Amino acid sequence: MDVVFNRVGKRFGQRDALADLSFELQSGEMAFLTGHSGSGKSTLLRLLLLLERASSGDIAVGGRPLSKIKPSGISKYRRDFGVVFQDHQLLSDRSIYHNVALPLEIAGFTQRDVDRRVRAALDKVGLLDRERASPDTLSGGEQQRVGIARAVVTRPKILIADEPTGNLDPQLSAEIMGLFSAFNSVGVTVIVASHDLALISRMSHRILILDKGSLITAGDSQRGRG
Amino acid sequence: MSNQQSATGIGVRPRPPISAWFHHHRQAAQASYEKLLQAPASNFLTVLVIGVALALPHLGISIATAVQGQIEQLDSPPQLSLLLDGTVTYEEAARIREQVMRKPGIAEVKLVDRDRALAEFTAATGLQDLVERLNSNPLPHSLWVYPKANVRTAGLEQLQSDLGALTGVSQVILDSRWLKRLNAFTDLLRTTASVLFLVMALGVVLTLGNTLRLGIEARRDEIVVIKLIGGGNAFARRPFLYTGLFTGALGGVMASLLSGLALMALNAPVNRLFELYDQVPALPSLVLSDLFVLILMGAGLGLISAWYSAQLHLTRIQPK
């Protein structure tokens, strides 16, 4: 599913969080979004998830202009996305299994499919043997892998990760990035926001660098599927 | 993505929307039921509050209805007393009795002889000395008129007016004022119970609404995640609606229990009161229909509370 930003601006009061931002991601492409704190990375992701509306310009996902999506259609729109958060956002009163199963329950999958998909996702991130555990009993890296399993369990068309390695050591960060690459390799469009330039530089994917709300560099993808 | 699906052989699409909707409801109902069991003490208190709030007006309406039923039975044969002129002889009184008997709506007329009336008065009051000092019997002959059962208040008043116009009749006494007062009292009781029900219902909505607000706040993180991963307000709201429904219905069961116990306790004193008026005791015990009504009312109020609370608080929680 391709993503097109066309002269997009987002203003909070007197401050421009994003200004005249244009870029295009092809379906199945993987891109890193980087820049300093306050550069507009999170705002861009929020616009993409329709947590905010653009102040100007147009955003289209899969050819569909986001400005045409009514508030009642937002939740359905978000089901095309998998989202990974820096702070994992796992629910501590549910087991790992039930955390990962939540998007499938929302989407209305049968229990049989939920079971098979959750186990497949947990297997993929190497946590199948911990499915009955509480998220609180896991390390930061394991929690992030549960978050990734939850994000990919519905086989989303676009996977978004906001600072997914923010609290992890370099080795775990590399493992997490490896997982994103693996999902991208089966056709999922992946957008990773990170300020860890050292890590990003080791990955051979497209890089979008933001500064003060403007796109200053859009490096070409070496493995993009466009 | 399609490659991955075909490679694993896992189901590729969710249930049809209507099937998913039913499935979500079943899941939400089950989750709400389990949540209720997780905190039995605090939920019991909420149920108790709802029970008391529903039981009080139900009790008031039950008693008012029972008393009203008894009054209607009392009301059917009220007695009119016709005091005849002091100059009317016993034979003339007998003729007036015949005249009254021919009037429509009359079931029976008894002629009370003035001498018998004085004797009864003397026996009842013990004022023998006083009566003996009288030169003559001051009481007139009188007629006790019993209207037919189908003659209601308005007809009685008309009858009172007609009988008062007969020659030889000095005064007609329709002793129904106490009935009117009792009727007014039971009307007041019924109205008070109805108003009490409305106030209590509002109390239930606000109390349960506040309890659910706390539940929504406690699950803020979950709601944020649900909204981020594609669950709408309806999905997030559903468990709270079931919590309101279940709590309200249990409150209805509690109200039935409290009301039934109160009616049992009140049964003896109320029946004694009815027996004083020669009435068959008839304070109702709790019947199955009351149970259904109270449970339905509790469930309805619970649902309204949950809807109100969810609309007010759930929509404000948005992912940041």
Coordinates of C-alpha atoms in Angstrom, one line a residue:
Chain A
M1 CA 0.0 0.0 0.0
D2 CA 1.7 3.2 -1.1
V3 CA 1.8 6.4 0.9
V4 CA 1.8 9.9 -0.7
F5 CA 2.4 13.1 1.1
N6 CA 1.8 16.2 -1.1
R7 CA 2.8 19.6 0.3
V8 CA 1.6 18.6 3.7
G9 CA 1.7 21.1 6.6
K10 CA 0.7 20.8 10.2
R11 CA 0.4 23.8 12.5
F12 CA 0.0 23.7 16.2
G13 CA -1.0 27.2 17.2
Q14 CA 1.7 29.5 15.8
R15 CA 4.2 26.7 15.4
D16 CA 4.7 24.7 12.2
A17 CA 5.3 21.1 13.1
L18 CA 5.4 20.1 9.5
A19 CA 5.8 22.4 6.5
D20 CA 5.3 21.7 2.8
L21 CA 6.3 18.1 3.2
S22 CA 6.2 15.9 0.0
F23 CA 7.4 12.4 -0.5
E24 CA 6.1 9.1 -1.8
L25 CA 6.6 5.5 -0.5
Q26 CA 5.8 2.7 -2.8
S27 CA 3.9 -0.3 -1.7
G28 CA 6.2 -2.8 0.0
E29 CA 9.0 -0.2 0.5
M30 CA 10.8 0.2 3.9
A31 CA 11.8 3.7 5.0
F32 CA 13.5 5.2 8.0
L33 CA 12.3 8.5 9.2
T34 CA 14.9 10.3 11.2
G35 CA 15.8 13.7 12.6
H36 CA 16.3 15.4 16.0
S37 CA 13.6 15.6 18.6
G38 CA 10.9 18.0 17.5
S39 CA 11.8 17.6 13.9
G40 CA 8.3 16.3 13.1
K41 CA 8.7 12.5 13.0
S42 CA 6.0 11.7 15.4
T43 CA 3.7 14.4 13.9
L44 CA 4.1 12.7 10.5
L45 CA 3.2 9.3 11.9
R46 CA 0.2 10.8 13.8
L47 CA -1.1 12.3 10.5
L48 CA -0.7 8.9 8.9
L49 CA -2.6 7.2 11.6
L50 CA -5.3 10.0 11.6
L51 CA -4.5 10.9 15.2
E52 CA -4.3 14.4 13.7
R53 CA -5.5 16.0 10.5
A54 CA -3.2 17.9 8.2
S55 CA -3.5 21.7 8.3
S56 CA -2.7 21.9 4.6
G57 CA -1.8 19.6 1.7
D58 CA -2.9 16.1 0.9
I59 CA -2.1 12.7 2.2
A60 CA -3.2 9.5 0.4
V61 CA -2.8 6.0 1.5
G62 CA -3.4 3.2 -1.0
G63 CA -4.7 5.9 -3.4
R64 CA -7.3 7.0 -0.8
P65 CA -7.2 10.7 0.4
L66 CA -7.2 10.8 4.2
S67 CA -9.2 14.0 4.1
K68 CA -12.1 12.0 2.8
I69 CA -12.1 9.6 5.7
K70 CA -14.9 10.5 8.2
P71 CA -14.4 10.1 12.0
S72 CA -16.6 7.1 11.9
G73 CA -14.3 5.4 9.4
I74 CA -11.0 6.0 11.2
S75 CA -11.0 2.9 13.3
K76 CA -11.5 0.7 10.2
Y77 CA -8.8 2.7 8.4
R78 CA -6.3 2.0 11.2
R79 CA -6.8 -1.8 10.8
D80 CA -4.6 -1.6 7.8
F81 CA -1.7 -0.6 10.0
G82 CA 0.4 -2.3 12.5
V83 CA 1.9 0.1 15.1
V84 CA 4.9 -0.5 17.3
F85 CA 5.5 2.0 20.1
Q86 CA 8.7 3.0 22.0
D87 CA 7.0 2.2 25.3
H88 CA 5.4 -1.0 23.9
Q89 CA 1.9 -0.1 25.2
L90 CA 1.3 -3.7 26.4
L91 CA -1.7 -4.4 28.7
S92 CA -0.3 -5.8 31.9
D93 CA -3.6 -7.4 33.0
R94 CA -3.6 -9.6 29.9
S95 CA -1.2 -12.4 29.0
I96 CA 1.2 -12.0 26.1
Y97 CA -1.0 -14.3 24.1
H98 CA -4.0 -12.0 24.7
N99 CA -2.1 -8.8 24.0
V100 CA -1.1 -10.2 20.6
A101 CA -4.6 -11.5 20.0
L102 CA -6.3 -8.1 20.7
P103 CA -6.1 -6.7 17.1
L104 CA -7.4 -10.0 15.7
E105 CA -10.4 -9.9 18.2
I106 CA -11.1 -6.4 17.1
A107 CA -11.0 -7.4 13.4
G108 CA -13.4 -10.3 14.2
F109 CA -11.3 -13.4 13.4
T110 CA -12.5 -16.8 14.5
Q111 CA -10.9 -18.2 17.6
R112 CA -9.2 -20.9 15.5
D113 CA -7.6 -18.2 13.3
V114 CA -6.7 -16.1 16.3
D115 CA -5.0 -19.0 17.9
R116 CA -3.0 -19.9 14.8
R117 CA -2.0 -16.4 14.0
V118 CA -1.0 -15.4 17.5
R119 CA 1.2 -18.5 17.8
A120 CA 2.7 -17.9 14.4
A121 CA 3.5 -14.2 15.3
L122 CA 4.9 -15.2 18.7
D123 CA 7.0 -17.9 17.0
K124 CA 8.3 -15.3 14.5
V125 CA 9.6 -13.1 17.4
G126 CA 10.8 -16.0 19.4
L127 CA 8.4 -15.8 22.3
L128 CA 6.1 -18.7 21.7
D129 CA 7.2 -20.3 25.0
R130 CA 6.2 -17.2 27.0
E131 CA 2.6 -16.9 25.6
R132 CA 0.9 -17.3 29.0
A133 CA 3.3 -14.9 30.8
S134 CA 2.4 -11.4 31.9
P135 CA 4.2 -8.6 29.9
D136 CA 5.5 -7.3 33.3
T137 CA 7.7 -10.4 33.6
L138 CA 9.5 -9.7 30.3
S139 CA 12.6 -7.7 29.6
G140 CA 12.4 -4.5 27.6
G141 CA 13.6 -6.3 24.4
E142 CA 11.1 -9.1 24.9
Q143 CA 8.3 -6.6 25.5
Q144 CA 9.2 -4.8 22.3
R145 CA 9.1 -8.1 20.4
V146 CA 5.6 -8.7 21.8
G147 CA 4.7 -5.3 20.6
I148 CA 6.0 -6.2 17.1
A149 CA 4.1 -9.5 17.2
R150 CA 0.9 -7.6 18.0
A151 CA 1.6 -5.1 15.2
V152 CA 2.1 -7.8 12.6
V153 CA -0.4 -10.4 13.7
T154 CA -3.2 -9.0 11.5
R155 CA -0.8 -9.0 8.5
P156 CA -1.1 -5.2 8.1
K157 CA -0.5 -3.5 4.8
I158 CA 1.7 -0.8 6.6
L159 CA 3.8 -1.3 9.6
I160 CA 4.7 1.8 11.6
A161 CA 7.2 1.9 14.4
D162 CA 7.8 5.0 16.5
E163 CA 11.3 4.9 18.1
P164 CA 11.0 1.1 18.5
T165 CA 14.6 0.7 19.8
G166 CA 14.7 3.8 22.0
N167 CA 15.2 1.9 25.2
L168 CA 17.2 -1.1 23.9
D169 CA 20.9 -1.9 23.7
P170 CA 22.6 -2.0 20.3
Q171 CA 22.4 -5.8 19.9
L172 CA 18.6 -5.9 20.7
S173 CA 18.1 -2.9 18.5
A174 CA 19.7 -4.7 15.6
E175 CA 17.5 -7.8 16.2
I176 CA 14.4 -5.6 16.2
M177 CA 15.4 -4.0 13.0
G178 CA 16.1 -7.4 11.5
L179 CA 12.5 -8.3 12.3
F180 CA 11.2 -5.3 10.5
S181 CA 13.3 -6.1 7.5
A182 CA 11.9 -9.7 7.6
F183 CA 8.3 -8.4 7.5
N184 CA 9.2 -5.9 4.7
S185 CA 10.6 -8.8 2.8
V186 CA 7.2 -10.4 2.6
G187 CA 5.7 -7.2 1.1
V188 CA 4.7 -5.1 4.1
T189 CA 5.3 -1.4 3.7
V190 CA 7.4 -0.4 6.8
I191 CA 8.0 3.1 8.2
V192 CA 10.4 3.3 11.2
A193 CA 10.9 6.6 13.0
S194 CA 14.1 6.7 14.9
H195 CA 16.8 9.2 15.9
D196 CA 19.4 6.5 16.1
L197 CA 21.4 7.4 13.0
A198 CA 24.2 4.9 13.7
L199 CA 21.6 2.1 13.6
I200 CA 19.9 3.4 10.5
S201 CA 23.1 3.9 8.6
R202 CA 23.7 0.1 8.9
M203 CA 20.4 -0.6 7.2
S204 CA 20.1 -0.5 3.5
H205 CA 16.7 1.1 3.1
R206 CA 15.4 4.5 2.2
I207 CA 16.0 7.3 4.7
L208 CA 13.8 10.4 5.1
I209 CA 15.5 13.1 7.2
L210 CA 13.4 15.7 8.8
D211 CA 14.5 19.0 10.3
K212 CA 12.2 21.5 11.9
G213 CA 9.2 20.0 10.1
S214 CA 10.8 20.0 6.6
L215 CA 12.2 17.1 4.6
I216 CA 15.9 17.8 4.0
T217 CA 17.0 14.5 2.5
A218 CA 15.1 11.7 0.9
G219 CA 17.7 9.1 0.2
D220 CA 16.9 6.5 -2.5
S221 CA 16.0 3.1 -1.5
Q222 CA 18.4 0.3 -2.3
R223 CA 15.9 -2.4 -1.8
G224 CA 12.6 -0.6 -2.3
R225 CA 10.0 -2.6 -4.1
G226 CA 8.3 0.4 -5.9
Chain B
M1 CA 1.2 -10.3 2.5
S2 CA -0.8 -12.7 0.4
N3 CA 2.3 -14.8 0.0
Q4 CA 2.6 -15.1 3.7
Q5 CA -1.0 -16.0 4.1
S6 CA -0.9 -18.8 1.5
A7 CA 2.4 -20.0 2.9
T8 CA 1.1 -20.5 6.4
G9 CA -2.4 -21.7 5.4
I10 CA -3.9 -19.5 8.1
G11 CA -7.4 -18.0 7.6
V12 CA -7.1 -15.0 5.4
R13 CA -10.1 -12.9 6.4
P14 CA -12.1 -12.2 9.5
R15 CA -15.7 -13.2 10.1
P16 CA -18.5 -11.5 8.1
P17 CA -19.4 -8.2 9.9
I18 CA -22.6 -9.4 11.5
S19 CA -21.0 -12.6 12.8
A20 CA -18.1 -10.5 14.1
W21 CA -20.6 -8.2 15.8
F22 CA -22.2 -11.1 17.6
H23 CA -18.8 -12.5 18.5
H24 CA -17.7 -9.1 20.0
H25 CA -20.9 -9.0 22.0
R26 CA -20.3 -12.5 23.4
Q27 CA -16.7 -11.6 24.2
A28 CA -17.7 -8.3 25.9
A29 CA -20.4 -10.0 27.9
Q30 CA -18.1 -12.7 29.1
A31 CA -15.3 -10.2 29.9
S32 CA -17.7 -8.0 31.9
Y33 CA -19.0 -11.0 33.8
E34 CA -15.5 -12.0 34.7
K35 CA -14.6 -8.5 35.8
L36 CA -17.7 -8.4 38.1
L37 CA -16.5 -11.6 39.7
Q38 CA -13.0 -10.2 40.2
A39 CA -14.3 -7.5 42.7
P40 CA -17.3 -9.2 44.4
A41 CA -17.3 -6.9 47.5
S42 CA -17.3 -3.5 45.8
N43 CA -19.7 -4.8 43.1
F44 CA -22.0 -6.2 45.8
L45 CA -22.2 -2.7 47.4
T46 CA -23.2 -1.2 44.0
V47 CA -25.8 -3.9 43.6
L48 CA -27.1 -3.2 47.1
V49 CA -27.5 0.5 46.4
I50 CA -29.4 -0.2 43.2
G51 CA -31.5 -2.8 45.1
V52 CA -32.5 -0.3 47.8
A53 CA -33.2 2.4 45.2
L54 CA -35.6 0.1 43.3
A55 CA -37.1 -1.6 46.3
L56 CA -38.3 1.5 48.1
P57 CA -40.6 2.8 45.4
H58 CA -41.7 -0.7 44.5
L59 CA -42.7 -1.2 48.1
G60 CA -44.6 2.1 48.2
I61 CA -46.5 1.3 45.0
S62 CA -47.3 -2.3 46.1
I63 CA -48.8 -1.0 49.4
A64 CA -50.7 1.8 47.8
T65 CA -52.1 -0.6 45.2
A66 CA -53.2 -3.1 47.9
V67 CA -54.8 -0.5 50.0
Q68 CA -56.6 1.0 47.0
G69 CA -58.0 -2.4 46.2
Q70 CA -59.4 -2.7 49.7
I71 CA -60.9 0.8 49.5
E72 CA -62.7 -0.1 46.3
Q73 CA -64.3 -3.0 48.1
L74 CA -65.2 -0.8 51.0
D75 CA -66.5 1.8 48.6
S76 CA -69.0 -0.5 47.0
P77 CA -71.7 -0.6 49.7
P78 CA -71.4 2.6 51.7
Q79 CA -74.4 3.4 53.9
L80 CA -76.7 6.4 53.6
S81 CA -78.5 7.3 56.7
L82 CA -81.9 9.0 56.2
L83 CA -83.1 10.9 59.3
L84 CA -86.8 11.4 59.1
D85 CA -88.8 14.4 60.5
G86 CA -89.6 14.0 64.2
T87 CA -93.4 14.1 63.3
V88 CA -93.2 11.1 60.9
T89 CA -95.0 8.1 62.3
Y90 CA -93.7 4.5 62.0
E91 CA -96.4 3.8 59.3
E92 CA -95.3 6.9 57.3
A93 CA -91.7 5.8 57.7
A94 CA -92.6 2.4 56.3
R95 CA -94.2 4.1 53.3
I96 CA -91.1 6.3 52.8
R97 CA -89.0 3.1 52.9
E98 CA -91.1 1.6 50.1
Q99 CA -90.6 4.8 48.1
V100 CA -86.8 4.6 48.6
M101 CA -86.8 0.9 47.7
R102 CA -88.3 1.8 44.3
K103 CA -85.4 4.2 43.5
P104 CA -82.8 2.8 41.0
G105 CA -79.5 1.8 42.5
I106 CA -80.9 0.7 45.8
A107 CA -80.0 -2.8 47.1
E108 CA -81.6 -2.7 50.5
V109 CA -83.3 -0.3 53.0
K110 CA -83.7 -1.0 56.7
L111 CA -86.2 0.9 58.8
V112 CA -84.8 1.7 62.2
D113 CA -87.5 2.3 64.8
R114 CA -86.9 5.4 66.9
D115 CA -87.6 3.5 70.2
R116 CA -85.2 0.7 69.2
A117 CA -82.6 3.3 68.2
L118 CA -82.9 5.0 71.7
A119 CA -82.6 1.6 73.4
E120 CA -79.5 0.8 71.4
F121 CA -78.1 4.3 72.2
T122 CA -78.8 3.8 75.9
A123 CA -77.2 0.4 75.9
A124 CA -74.2 1.5 73.9
T125 CA -73.5 4.7 76.0
G126 CA -74.7 3.7 79.4
L127 CA -76.5 7.0 79.8
Q128 CA -79.6 5.3 81.3
D129 CA -80.1 8.1 83.9
L130 CA -79.9 10.9 81.3
V131 CA -82.3 9.1 78.9
E132 CA -84.9 8.5 81.7
R133 CA -85.0 12.2 82.5
L134 CA -86.1 13.0 78.9
N135 CA -89.8 13.8 78.5
S136 CA -89.9 12.1 75.1
N137 CA -87.7 10.2 72.6
P138 CA -85.7 12.9 70.7
L139 CA -84.6 10.5 68.0
P140 CA -86.5 10.3 64.7
H141 CA -87.2 7.1 62.8
S142 CA -84.4 6.5 60.4
L143 CA -83.7 4.5 57.3
W144 CA -80.4 2.8 56.5
V145 CA -80.0 2.7 52.8
Y146 CA -77.6 0.3 51.1
P147 CA -76.9 1.3 47.4
K148 CA -76.0 -1.4 44.9
A149 CA -72.3 -2.3 44.5
N150 CA -72.1 -0.6 41.1
V151 CA -73.1 2.8 42.4
R152 CA -70.0 4.9 42.5
T153 CA -69.2 8.2 44.3
A154 CA -70.9 10.5 41.8
G155 CA -74.0 8.3 41.8
L156 CA -74.1 8.3 45.6
E157 CA -74.0 12.0 45.7
Q158 CA -76.9 12.2 43.3
L159 CA -78.8 9.6 45.3
Q160 CA -78.1 11.7 48.5
S161 CA -79.6 14.7 46.7
D162 CA -82.7 12.8 45.5
L163 CA -83.4 11.1 48.8
G164 CA -83.1 14.5 50.6
A165 CA -85.9 15.9 48.4
L166 CA -88.4 13.2 49.6
T167 CA -91.2 14.4 51.9
G168 CA -90.6 13.5 55.5
V169 CA -86.9 13.2 55.1
S170 CA -85.1 15.7 57.3
Q171 CA -81.4 14.9 56.6
V172 CA -79.4 12.4 54.5
I173 CA -75.9 11.5 55.8
L174 CA -73.5 10.0 53.3
D175 CA -70.6 8.9 55.4
S176 CA -68.0 8.6 52.8
R177 CA -65.7 11.5 53.7
W178 CA -63.3 9.1 55.5
L179 CA -63.2 7.0 52.3
K180 CA -62.3 10.0 50.3
R181 CA -59.6 10.9 52.7
L182 CA -58.2 7.4 52.6
N183 CA -58.4 7.4 48.8
A184 CA -56.5 10.7 48.8
F185 CA -53.9 9.3 51.1
T186 CA -53.3 6.3 49.0
D187 CA -53.1 8.5 45.9
L188 CA -50.5 10.6 47.7
L189 CA -48.6 7.4 48.7
R190 CA -48.7 6.2 45.1
T191 CA -47.6 9.6 43.7
T192 CA -44.9 9.8 46.3
A193 CA -43.7 6.4 45.4
S194 CA -43.7 7.3 41.7
V195 CA -41.7 10.5 42.4
L196 CA -39.4 8.5 44.6
F197 CA -38.9 6.0 41.8
L198 CA -37.8 8.8 39.4
V199 CA -35.5 10.3 42.0
M200 CA -34.0 6.9 42.8
A201 CA -33.7 6.0 39.1
L202 CA -31.7 9.2 38.6
G203 CA -29.6 8.3 41.6
V204 CA -29.0 4.8 40.2
V205 CA -28.0 6.3 36.8
L206 CA -25.6 8.8 38.5
T207 CA -24.1 6.3 41.0
L208 CA -23.6 3.5 38.5
G209 CA -22.4 6.1 35.9
N210 CA -19.8 7.2 38.4
T211 CA -18.7 3.7 39.2
L212 CA -18.4 3.0 35.4
R213 CA -16.4 6.2 35.0
L214 CA -13.9 4.9 37.5
G215 CA -13.8 1.7 35.5
I216 CA -13.2 3.6 32.3
E217 CA -10.4 5.6 33.9
A218 CA -8.8 2.4 35.3
R219 CA -8.8 1.0 31.8
R220 CA -7.6 4.1 30.0
D221 CA -4.4 2.5 28.7
E222 CA -6.4 -0.4 27.2
I223 CA -8.8 2.0 25.6
V224 CA -6.0 4.0 24.0
V225 CA -4.4 0.8 22.7
I226 CA -7.7 -0.5 21.4
K227 CA -8.3 2.8 19.5
L228 CA -4.8 2.8 18.1
I229 CA -5.1 -0.7 16.7
G230 CA -8.4 -0.2 15.0
G231 CA -11.1 -0.6 17.7
G232 CA -13.7 2.1 17.6
N233 CA -15.7 3.7 20.4
A234 CA -18.3 0.9 20.0
F235 CA -15.8 -1.8 20.6
A236 CA -14.3 0.0 23.6
R237 CA -17.8 0.9 25.0
R238 CA -19.3 -2.6 24.7
P239 CA -17.8 -4.2 27.9
F240 CA -18.9 -1.2 29.9
L241 CA -22.5 -1.5 28.6
Y242 CA -22.5 -5.2 29.7
T243 CA -21.2 -4.2 33.1
G244 CA -24.0 -1.7 33.5
L245 CA -26.5 -4.2 32.2
F246 CA -25.4 -7.0 34.5
T247 CA -25.0 -4.7 37.6
G248 CA -28.4 -3.2 37.0
A249 CA -30.1 -6.6 36.6
L250 CA -28.4 -7.9 39.7
G251 CA -29.7 -4.7 41.4
G252 CA -33.2 -5.7 40.3
V253 CA -32.7 -9.2 41.8
M254 CA -31.6 -7.5 45.0
A255 CA -34.6 -5.1 44.9
S256 CA -36.9 -8.1 44.6
L257 CA -35.3 -9.8 47.5
L258 CA -35.5 -6.7 49.7
S259 CA -39.0 -5.9 48.6
G260 CA -40.2 -9.5 49.2
L261 CA -38.7 -9.5 52.7
A262 CA -40.3 -6.1 53.5
L263 CA -43.7 -7.2 52.3
M264 CA -43.4 -10.3 54.4
A265 CA -42.6 -8.2 57.4
L266 CA -45.5 -5.8 56.7
N267 CA -48.0 -8.5 56.0
A268 CA -49.2 -9.1 59.6
P269 CA -49.7 -5.4 60.7
V270 CA -51.4 -4.5 57.4
N271 CA -53.7 -7.5 57.5
R272 CA -54.7 -6.6 61.0
L273 CA -55.7 -3.2 59.8
F274 CA -57.7 -4.6 56.9
E275 CA -59.5 -7.0 59.3
L276 CA -60.7 -4.0 61.3
Y277 CA -62.7 -3.0 58.3
D278 CA -64.0 -6.5 57.8
Q279 CA -61.8 -6.9 54.7
V280 CA -60.1 -10.0 53.5
P281 CA -56.4 -9.5 54.0
A282 CA -54.8 -8.8 50.6
L283 CA -51.3 -7.3 50.9
P284 CA -49.6 -8.9 47.9
S285 CA -46.5 -11.0 48.2
L286 CA -43.8 -10.6 45.6
V287 CA -44.9 -12.3 42.4
L288 CA -42.9 -13.5 39.4
S289 CA -44.1 -10.5 37.3
D290 CA -42.7 -8.1 39.9
L291 CA -39.4 -10.0 39.8
F292 CA -39.2 -9.6 36.0
V293 CA -40.2 -5.9 36.1
L294 CA -37.6 -5.1 38.8
I295 CA -34.9 -7.0 36.9
L296 CA -35.9 -5.3 33.6
M297 CA -35.9 -1.9 35.3
G298 CA -32.6 -2.5 36.9
A299 CA -31.1 -3.7 33.7
G300 CA -32.5 -0.8 31.8
L301 CA -31.2 1.7 34.2
G302 CA -27.8 0.0 34.2
L303 CA -27.7 0.2 30.5
I304 CA -28.7 3.9 30.5
S305 CA -26.0 4.6 33.1
A306 CA -23.4 2.8 31.1
W307 CA -24.3 4.5 27.9
Y308 CA -24.3 7.9 29.5
S309 CA -21.0 7.3 31.2
A310 CA -19.4 5.9 28.2
Q311 CA -20.6 8.7 25.9
L312 CA -19.3 11.2 28.4
H313 CA -15.9 9.7 29.2
L314 CA -14.9 7.2 26.6
T315 CA -15.0 9.5 23.6
R316 CA -12.7 11.9 25.5
I317 CA -10.0 9.2 25.6
Q318 CA -7.9 9.5 22.5
P319 CA -4.5 8.1 21.6
K320 CA -1.7 10.8 22.1

